[in-house]
Short mmCIF file of C-alpha atoms in Angstrom, two decimals:
data_model
loop_
_atom_site.label_atom_id
_atom_site.label_comp_id
_atom_site.label_asym_id
_atom_site.label_seq_id
_atom_site.Cartn_x
_atom_site.Cartn_y
_atom_site.Cartn_z
CA LEU A 9 0.58 0.09 0.00
CA ARG A 10 2.90 2.51 1.00
CA CYS A 11 4.89 2.10 -2.61
CA ALA A 12 0.95 1.98 -4.31
CA GLY A 13 0.85 5.48 -2.37
CA MET A 14 3.62 7.20 -3.52
CA SER A 15 2.26 7.17 -7.05
CA ASP A 16 0.13 10.74 -8.15
CA VAL A 17 -2.43 7.84 -10.09
CA THR A 18 -2.35 4.00 -8.59
CA MET A 19 -2.69 1.53 -11.14
CA GLY A 20 -3.22 -1.99 -11.73
CA GLU A 21 -4.22 -4.62 -14.40
CA PHE A 22 -8.16 -6.95 -14.46
CA TRP A 23 -7.89 -10.10 -17.14
CA HIS A 24 -11.22 -11.25 -19.34
CA GLY A 25 -11.47 -15.01 -20.04
CA THR A 26 -7.64 -16.11 -17.32
CA ASP A 27 -7.85 -17.27 -13.99
CA ILE A 28 -4.11 -15.85 -14.41
CA MET A 29 -4.67 -12.48 -12.05
CA SER A 30 -7.39 -13.45 -10.09
CA GLN A 31 -5.89 -17.21 -8.96
CA PHE A 32 -4.18 -15.35 -5.72
CA ASP A 33 -7.68 -13.02 -4.73
CA PRO A 34 -7.28 -15.05 -1.73
CA PHE A 35 -4.69 -13.14 -0.41
CA CYS A 36 -4.28 -10.02 -3.52
CA ASN A 37 -6.73 -8.37 -5.72
CA VAL A 38 -4.91 -6.27 -8.06
CA ILE A 39 -7.42 -3.82 -7.69
CA ARG A 40 -8.60 -3.70 -4.24
CA SER A 41 -5.10 -3.40 -3.06
CA VAL A 42 -4.39 -0.33 -5.15
CA ALA A 43 -7.95 0.77 -4.67
CA SER A 44 -6.85 0.05 -0.86
CA ALA A 45 -3.69 2.46 -1.86
CA ALA A 46 -5.50 5.74 -3.41
CA HIS A 47 -8.44 6.08 -1.03
CA VAL A 48 -6.10 5.91 2.40
CA TYR A 49 -3.54 7.74 0.23
CA GLY A 50 -5.56 10.95 -0.69
CA ARG A 51 -5.37 9.77 -4.66
CA ARG A 52 -8.61 10.11 -6.57
CA ILE A 53 -7.62 8.49 -9.96
CA VAL A 54 -7.56 4.29 -9.03
CA GLN A 55 -6.38 2.60 -13.49
CA ALA A 56 -5.41 -0.49 -14.40
CA GLU A 57 -4.61 -2.22 -17.26
CA ALA A 58 -8.10 -3.43 -18.32
CA PHE A 59 -9.92 -6.96 -20.06
CA THR A 60 -6.47 -8.50 -20.43
CA SER A 61 -6.42 -11.36 -22.35
CA TRP A 62 -4.85 -14.18 -24.31
CA ASP A 63 -7.97 -14.62 -27.06
CA HIS A 64 -8.71 -13.19 -30.01
CA PHE A 65 -11.10 -11.38 -31.60
CA ILE A 66 -13.83 -13.41 -30.10
CA GLU A 67 -14.13 -10.66 -26.65
CA HIS A 68 -17.48 -8.46 -27.47
CA PRO A 69 -18.83 -5.35 -25.29
CA PHE A 70 -20.94 -7.71 -23.72
CA GLY A 71 -18.69 -10.72 -22.66
CA LEU A 72 -16.44 -8.14 -21.57
CA LYS A 73 -19.36 -5.40 -19.32
CA ALA A 74 -19.58 -7.76 -16.33
CA LEU A 75 -16.13 -7.35 -15.34
CA GLY A 76 -15.82 -4.05 -16.04
CA ASP A 77 -18.30 -3.61 -13.79
CA GLU A 78 -16.52 -6.24 -11.27
CA ALA A 79 -13.46 -4.11 -10.59
CA PHE A 80 -15.27 -0.55 -11.16
CA CYS A 81 -16.87 -1.69 -8.13
CA ASP A 82 -13.63 -2.60 -6.81
CA GLY A 83 -12.91 0.48 -7.26
CA LEU A 84 -11.87 0.97 -10.76
CA ASN A 85 -12.34 4.88 -11.56
CA ARG A 86 -10.07 4.87 -15.52
CA MET A 87 -9.70 1.45 -17.87
CA VAL A 88 -6.56 1.73 -19.48
CA PHE A 89 -7.57 -0.72 -22.24
CA HIS A 90 -5.30 -3.47 -22.53
CA GLN A 91 -5.16 -2.68 -25.77
CA TYR A 92 -5.73 -0.30 -28.79
CA THR A 93 -3.19 -2.16 -31.57
CA HIS A 94 -1.92 1.28 -34.48
CA GLN A 95 -3.92 0.68 -37.71
CA PRO A 96 -1.93 2.56 -41.17
CA ARG A 97 -3.74 0.57 -43.10
CA SER A 98 -7.30 0.29 -44.11
CA ASP A 99 -6.59 -2.45 -46.97
CA VAL A 100 -5.68 -4.60 -44.82
CA VAL A 101 -8.31 -6.24 -41.94
CA PRO A 102 -7.39 -6.84 -38.87
CA GLY A 103 -4.57 -5.31 -39.38
CA TRP A 104 -1.70 -5.72 -37.70
CA GLN A 105 -1.65 -6.77 -34.20
CA TYR A 106 -0.25 -7.17 -31.05
CA GLY A 107 0.69 -11.40 -29.49
CA ALA A 108 -2.89 -10.47 -26.74
CA GLY A 109 -5.99 -9.00 -26.71
CA THR A 110 -8.50 -7.90 -26.02
CA HIS A 111 -8.08 -6.30 -29.17
CA ILE A 112 -9.85 -2.92 -29.65
CA ASP A 113 -9.30 -0.79 -32.80
CA ARG A 114 -10.50 0.11 -35.73
CA HIS A 115 -10.44 -3.03 -37.53
CA ILE A 116 -12.70 -5.06 -34.74
CA THR A 117 -15.82 -6.41 -36.41
CA TRP A 118 -17.43 -4.03 -33.92
CA TRP A 119 -15.82 -0.85 -33.30
CA PRO A 120 -18.58 0.84 -35.79
CA MET A 121 -21.64 0.16 -32.86
CA ALA A 122 -19.01 0.48 -29.77
CA ASP A 123 -20.33 3.87 -29.11
CA ALA A 124 -22.85 3.00 -26.71
CA TRP A 125 -20.06 0.86 -24.39
CA PHE A 126 -17.38 3.34 -24.26
CA ARG A 127 -19.63 6.47 -23.59
CA TYR A 128 -21.70 3.74 -21.28
CA LEU A 129 -17.85 3.37 -19.85
CA ALA A 130 -17.31 6.99 -19.65
CA ARG A 131 -20.39 8.46 -17.61
CA CYS A 132 -19.27 5.31 -14.80
CA GLN A 133 -16.06 7.19 -14.97
CA TYR A 134 -17.83 10.01 -14.22
CA LEU A 135 -19.15 9.38 -11.75
CA LEU A 136 -16.65 7.28 -10.13
CA GLN A 137 -13.97 9.67 -9.80
CA SER A 138 -16.18 12.16 -8.53
CA GLY A 139 -16.10 12.36 -4.30
CA ARG A 140 -14.32 9.38 -1.90
CA PHE A 141 -15.08 6.23 -1.21
CA HIS A 142 -18.10 5.73 1.44
CA ALA A 143 -16.55 2.39 3.19
CA ASP A 144 -17.91 1.58 7.48
CA VAL A 145 -14.33 -0.76 8.06
CA CYS A 146 -10.72 -0.61 8.05
CA TYR A 147 -8.70 -3.70 8.08
CA PHE A 148 -4.98 -3.01 9.30
CA TYR A 149 -3.46 -5.85 7.21
CA GLY A 150 -0.09 -6.44 8.65
CA GLU A 151 3.73 -6.14 8.81
CA GLY A 152 5.93 -7.21 6.29
CA ALA A 153 6.55 -7.87 2.96
CA THR A 154 5.05 -8.51 0.31
CA LYS A 155 1.74 -7.46 1.46
CA TYR A 156 -2.46 -7.67 -0.65
CA VAL A 157 -5.56 -6.99 0.23
CA PRO A 158 -8.08 -9.88 -1.49
CA GLY A 159 -10.62 -10.32 -3.12
CA ARG A 160 -13.48 -9.41 -1.47
CA GLY A 161 -14.69 -12.35 -0.24
CA HIS A 162 -12.10 -13.41 1.49
CA PHE A 163 -10.70 -11.40 4.13
CA ARG A 164 -10.61 -12.82 7.36
CA PRO A 165 -13.15 -12.67 9.49
CA ALA A 166 -15.22 -12.12 6.59
CA LEU A 167 -17.00 -8.47 5.34
CA PRO A 168 -20.22 -8.76 5.50
CA SER A 169 -22.11 -8.92 2.14
CA GLY A 170 -23.88 -5.15 3.18
CA CYS A 171 -21.43 -3.27 3.62
CA ASP A 172 -17.53 -2.44 2.01
CA CYS A 173 -14.11 -1.28 3.31
CA ASP A 174 -10.50 -0.33 3.18
CA CYS A 175 -7.67 -1.72 4.17
CA VAL A 176 -4.44 0.56 5.63
CA ASN A 177 -1.14 -0.32 6.70
CA ALA A 178 1.40 0.51 10.01
CA ASP A 179 2.29 3.10 8.00
CA VAL A 180 -1.74 4.24 7.62
CA LEU A 181 -2.27 3.55 11.57
CA GLU A 182 1.23 5.27 12.25
CA HIS A 183 1.36 8.98 10.97
CA ARG A 184 -2.17 9.71 9.50
CA ILE A 185 -5.08 8.13 10.50
CA THR A 186 -7.46 9.60 14.23
CA VAL A 187 -10.27 9.37 15.56
CA HIS A 188 -12.98 12.23 16.17
CA ASN A 189 -16.79 11.04 16.90
CA GLY A 190 -16.20 6.80 16.88
CA ARG A 191 -14.26 7.31 13.65
CA LEU A 192 -10.90 6.79 12.69
CA VAL A 193 -10.43 9.65 10.01
CA LEU A 194 -8.40 10.53 7.13
CA PRO A 195 -6.89 13.71 7.04
CA ASP A 196 -8.49 13.86 2.85
CA GLY A 197 -12.32 12.90 4.43
CA PRO A 198 -11.89 9.05 4.45
CA SER A 199 -12.83 8.04 7.99
CA TYR A 200 -14.33 4.27 9.50
CA ARG A 201 -16.00 3.24 11.71
CA LEU A 202 -14.35 -0.11 11.96
CA LEU A 203 -10.66 -1.23 12.22
CA VAL A 204 -9.96 -5.40 12.12
CA LEU A 205 -6.48 -6.75 12.93
CA PRO A 206 -5.29 -9.65 11.16
CA ASP A 207 -5.86 -12.95 12.24
CA GLN A 208 -2.17 -13.71 11.68
CA ARG A 209 -1.71 -12.55 15.15
CA ILE A 210 1.55 -10.64 14.68
CA MET A 211 2.17 -7.09 14.82
CA SER A 212 4.92 -4.47 16.14
CA VAL A 213 4.78 -3.41 19.39
CA ALA A 214 4.52 0.87 18.27
CA VAL A 215 1.89 -0.81 15.63
CA LEU A 216 0.13 -2.27 19.42
CA ARG A 217 0.86 0.71 21.05
CA ARG A 218 -0.15 2.88 18.33
CA ILE A 219 -4.16 0.79 18.27
CA ARG A 220 -4.64 1.64 22.27
CA GLU A 221 -3.87 4.79 21.68
CA LEU A 222 -7.13 4.78 18.90
CA ILE A 223 -9.49 3.10 21.05
CA GLU A 224 -8.74 5.78 24.13
CA ALA A 225 -9.18 8.80 21.69
CA GLY A 226 -12.86 6.12 21.15
CA ALA A 227 -11.99 3.96 17.75
CA VAL A 228 -13.38 0.73 18.06
CA VAL A 229 -11.34 -2.42 17.43
CA TYR A 230 -12.22 -5.62 16.30
CA GLY A 231 -9.54 -9.20 16.40
CA LEU A 232 -7.33 -10.97 19.24
CA PRO A 233 -4.39 -10.50 20.46
CA PRO A 234 -1.61 -10.26 19.01
CA LEU A 235 1.14 -13.36 19.89
CA ARG A 236 4.92 -12.80 18.36
CA VAL A 237 6.22 -9.45 16.23
CA PRO A 238 7.28 -9.80 12.38
CA GLY A 239 10.40 -9.63 13.88
CA LEU A 240 13.77 -11.20 15.63
CA GLY A 241 14.69 -7.47 16.65
CA ASP A 242 15.44 -7.74 20.21
CA TYR A 243 14.29 -10.93 20.36
CA PRO A 244 13.09 -12.05 23.04
CA LYS A 245 11.88 -9.25 24.60
CA CYS A 246 9.94 -7.36 22.28
CA ASP A 247 7.75 -10.88 22.16
CA GLU A 248 7.14 -10.37 25.97
CA GLN A 249 6.41 -6.73 26.20
CA LEU A 250 4.08 -8.11 23.27
CA ARG A 251 2.38 -9.38 25.00
CA ALA A 252 2.86 -7.44 28.23
CA LEU A 253 0.63 -5.02 26.12
CA ALA A 254 -1.45 -6.64 24.59
CA GLU A 255 -2.76 -8.62 27.41
CA SER A 256 -2.89 -4.67 29.57
CA MET A 257 -5.91 -4.54 26.81
CA TRP A 258 -7.68 -7.60 26.69
CA GLY A 259 -6.58 -8.73 29.61
CA ARG A 260 -6.69 -12.51 29.31
CA VAL A 261 -7.81 -13.72 26.40
CA THR A 262 -9.40 -16.83 26.40
CA ASP A 263 -12.13 -18.53 23.30
CA GLU A 264 -14.87 -17.16 24.08
CA LYS A 265 -16.13 -13.58 22.83
CA GLY A 266 -15.65 -11.33 24.34
CA GLU A 267 -15.46 -7.29 24.67
CA ARG A 268 -13.56 -4.92 27.30
CA ALA A 269 -14.12 -0.55 27.32
CA LEU A 270 -10.51 1.18 27.09
CA GLY A 271 -10.50 4.86 27.92
CA LYS A 272 -13.48 6.27 25.07
CA GLY A 273 -13.29 3.07 22.82
CA ARG A 274 -14.00 -0.46 22.65
CA LEU A 275 -12.28 -4.15 21.15
CA PHE A 276 -14.19 -7.18 20.43
CA TRP A 277 -13.27 -10.46 19.64
CA ASN A 278 -15.07 -13.12 18.71
CA VAL A 279 -18.02 -12.64 18.21
CA PRO A 280 -19.21 -11.81 14.57
CA LEU A 281 -18.83 -9.31 12.14
CA THR A 282 -22.00 -8.52 11.69
CA SER A 283 -22.95 -8.29 15.53
CA VAL A 284 -20.75 -5.16 16.33
CA LEU A 285 -21.90 -3.15 13.46
CA HIS A 286 -25.01 -3.73 15.07
CA ARG A 287 -24.02 -2.69 17.82
CA LEU A 288 -22.33 0.13 17.07
CA ASP A 289 -25.66 1.29 15.16
CA VAL A 290 -24.68 0.76 11.96
CA PRO A 291 -26.97 -0.79 9.69
CA MET A 292 -26.01 -2.76 6.01
CA ASP A 293 -24.85 0.30 3.17
CA CYS A 294 -26.21 -1.64 0.51
CA GLU A 295 -28.36 -4.94 0.62
CA VAL A 296 -30.08 -6.81 -2.14
CA LEU A 297 -32.62 -8.31 -1.09
CA ALA A 298 -33.57 -11.09 -3.84
CA ALA A 299 -35.69 -13.53 -5.00
CA ALA A 300 -32.43 -16.30 -5.07
CA PRO A 301 -29.27 -16.32 -3.52
CA GLY A 302 -26.06 -16.19 -5.53
CA SER A 303 -27.90 -13.53 -7.03
CA GLY A 304 -24.18 -12.13 -8.18
CA PHE A 305 -24.57 -8.08 -7.44
CA ARG A 306 -21.87 -5.81 -6.86
CA PHE A 307 -21.62 -2.59 -5.10
CA ILE A 308 -19.85 0.24 -5.17
CA HIS A 309 -20.65 3.87 -2.34
CA ARG A 310 -19.69 7.26 -2.80
CA THR A 311 -20.52 10.18 -1.35
CA LEU A 312 -20.56 13.77 -2.75
CA ALA A 313 -21.33 17.00 -1.98
CA GLY A 314 -24.38 16.96 -1.31
CA ALA A 315 -25.01 13.83 -2.41
CA GLU A 316 -24.61 9.54 -2.10
CA VAL A 317 -23.77 7.98 -5.48
CA TYR A 318 -24.02 4.44 -5.04
CA PHE A 319 -23.35 1.86 -7.57
CA VAL A 320 -24.68 -1.21 -7.93
CA SER A 321 -24.32 -3.94 -10.81
CA ASN A 322 -26.16 -7.59 -12.39
CA GLN A 323 -23.46 -9.03 -12.56
CA GLN A 324 -25.74 -12.13 -13.84
CA ALA A 325 -26.33 -12.59 -17.83
CA ALA A 326 -29.90 -12.99 -16.67
CA THR A 327 -32.88 -10.22 -15.80
CA GLN A 328 -33.11 -9.75 -11.72
CA ARG A 329 -36.71 -8.40 -10.44
CA VAL A 330 -35.22 -7.50 -7.04
CA ARG A 331 -34.71 -4.70 -4.03
CA CYS A 332 -32.31 -3.37 -2.83
CA LEU A 333 -32.07 -1.20 0.36
CA PHE A 334 -29.82 2.33 0.52
CA ARG A 335 -28.57 3.91 4.22
CA VAL A 336 -29.13 6.14 3.12
CA THR A 337 -33.56 8.58 4.33
CA GLY A 338 -34.89 11.75 3.98
CA ILE A 339 -34.38 12.16 -0.03
CA ALA A 340 -35.92 11.02 -3.00
CA PRO A 341 -33.54 8.09 -5.16
CA GLU A 342 -32.92 8.98 -8.18
CA LEU A 343 -31.85 5.79 -10.86
CA TRP A 344 -29.21 7.09 -12.92
CA ASP A 345 -28.27 4.96 -16.42
CA PRO A 346 -25.36 5.05 -17.64
CA VAL A 347 -26.12 3.38 -20.79
CA SER A 348 -29.00 6.40 -21.71
CA GLY A 349 -27.51 9.16 -19.42
CA ARG A 350 -31.25 9.45 -18.13
CA ILE A 351 -32.40 10.19 -14.92
CA VAL A 352 -35.70 9.00 -13.33
CA ARG A 353 -36.40 10.37 -9.72
CA LEU A 354 -39.14 7.91 -7.59
CA GLU A 355 -41.21 8.64 -5.63
CA ASN A 356 -42.76 7.16 -2.67
CA CYS A 357 -40.30 4.60 -1.78
CA GLN A 358 -40.54 2.95 1.92
CA VAL A 359 -37.96 3.52 4.76
CA VAL A 360 -37.43 0.31 6.47
CA ASP A 361 -35.02 -0.45 8.98
CA ARG A 362 -33.39 3.12 8.26
CA ARG A 363 -33.12 2.18 5.16
CA THR A 364 -35.00 3.20 1.46
CA MET A 365 -36.04 0.65 -0.43
CA VAL A 366 -35.85 0.86 -4.00
CA PRO A 367 -37.46 -1.83 -6.43
CA ILE A 368 -34.86 -2.04 -9.11
CA GLU A 369 -34.98 -4.16 -12.75
CA PHE A 370 -31.43 -5.20 -13.98
CA GLY A 371 -31.32 -6.70 -16.96
CA PRO A 372 -29.38 -8.82 -18.45
CA ARG A 373 -25.63 -7.39 -16.68
CA GLN A 374 -26.71 -4.16 -16.36
CA SER A 375 -26.28 -2.42 -14.02
CA PHE A 376 -27.32 1.12 -12.73
CA PHE A 377 -26.24 4.19 -10.24
CA VAL A 378 -28.65 5.66 -7.62
CA VAL A 379 -28.13 8.67 -6.69
CA PHE A 380 -30.01 10.28 -3.49
CA ARG A 381 -29.50 14.59 -4.20
CA LYS A 382 -30.33 16.72 -1.28
CA ALA A 383 -30.63 19.80 -3.96
CA ALA A 384 -30.91 18.76 -7.30
CA SER A 385 -29.06 21.61 -9.54
CA GLU A 386 -30.25 19.80 -12.44
CA PRO A 387 -34.71 18.49 -12.72
CA ALA A 388 -34.62 14.68 -12.97
CA ALA A 389 -36.08 13.83 -16.84
CA ALA A 390 -39.12 11.99 -15.04
CA ALA A 391 -40.76 11.61 -12.45
CA VAL A 392 -42.45 7.69 -11.53
CA SER A 393 -44.52 6.78 -8.17
CA CYS A 394 -40.80 3.66 -7.16
CA ASP A 395 -43.87 1.32 -7.17
CA ARG A 396 -44.01 1.18 -10.67
CA ALA A 397 -40.99 1.72 -12.05
CA PHE A 398 -40.91 -0.95 -13.73
CA PRO A 399 -43.96 -2.68 -13.82
CA ALA A 400 -44.90 -6.18 -15.07
CA LEU A 401 -46.06 -6.97 -17.88
CA LYS A 402 -48.84 -9.02 -18.90
CA PRO A 403 -50.56 -10.63 -21.99
CA ALA A 404 -53.48 -8.22 -23.00
CA ALA A 405 -54.66 -10.45 -25.48
CA GLU A 406 -53.60 -13.50 -28.44
CA LEU A 407 -54.15 -12.78 -31.89
CA GLY A 408 -55.02 -15.70 -32.69
CA GLY A 409 -54.76 -17.12 -36.64
CA PRO A 410 -53.34 -15.00 -39.13
CA TRP A 411 -53.27 -11.37 -39.28
CA ASP A 412 -52.21 -9.17 -41.57
CA VAL A 413 -50.42 -5.01 -40.87
CA SER A 414 -51.87 -2.25 -42.56
#
């Protein structure tokens, strides 16, 4: 994170049609790694080499869209296509090409029809570059070399599906993060309600001492006490110091679940992460109530001046009618379609447990922005009651036998 955070523009990559990158998700998701670095070190742009592939001339925008949307939900907000090959001759098709795809240039068959996809990506990237990323949880990913941010499904303890997170390193904990009104705050704006410690239980004395200072100032921390330091400097005295400091914070921890007050803050351990968030009065930020489990939805939340913006992606190649809960109330949501640019204000939406419920019908691999604007500078193109935004279509009549249209 520190290396990426030193860059003016953090950059990663993602591939299509191969697990050459995704196989590392249990310990390293490249997009989430560079996105966390950008968020915690105050960088606005998160870019990546996009859609790299070993395939040739079989990809198309619909086949690529879900993967690109997944990268957006992991924090990406600027794509750098891999790759566009210069084509100096118009009479040679498909022309000169690099040994790897995805081939995106004026000689591919769908190039004349690609404008809608390019406009879609441009609209998404504009909104996702605006404001700042919102998350409730930050994971301290530990100390030592070769530390990365895992894929969303590989955080330990597991990240609840309805909230999002960043990862922080020792440098951010010691030098950038502070506590204000019970939230862990970074100087560039992001803040978090909960800090989660790594399950490896390895930590330096200096970092644990800093974590104690944050708790005493009002932070809430989740995790078991560390058992040893990462290295042999001043060994074995260093481990003895660490254990003594940990015992002063956790007491004599057993396998039982527990919590402990420390100054203005609290420590939790061996309890479900969702229970801790519930205790902190932090409802899930975005939940998709789908008809079937594993329905394949992803989201990301950005906070802008006077607005909350959610990007929600249907990752399945099938139409899905769902109800989405967003942790915003008192403002009519607007449905922004990044394909057409159309904006519809949804009125009379139901509020459930302090969250606005929005029924949405997603087409195959379709995505929407759901925007809550306190004072819209421009009126929505249309307004419709929330329960009539996606009316169910039923056959009105059947035309039997031969017929002609005149």
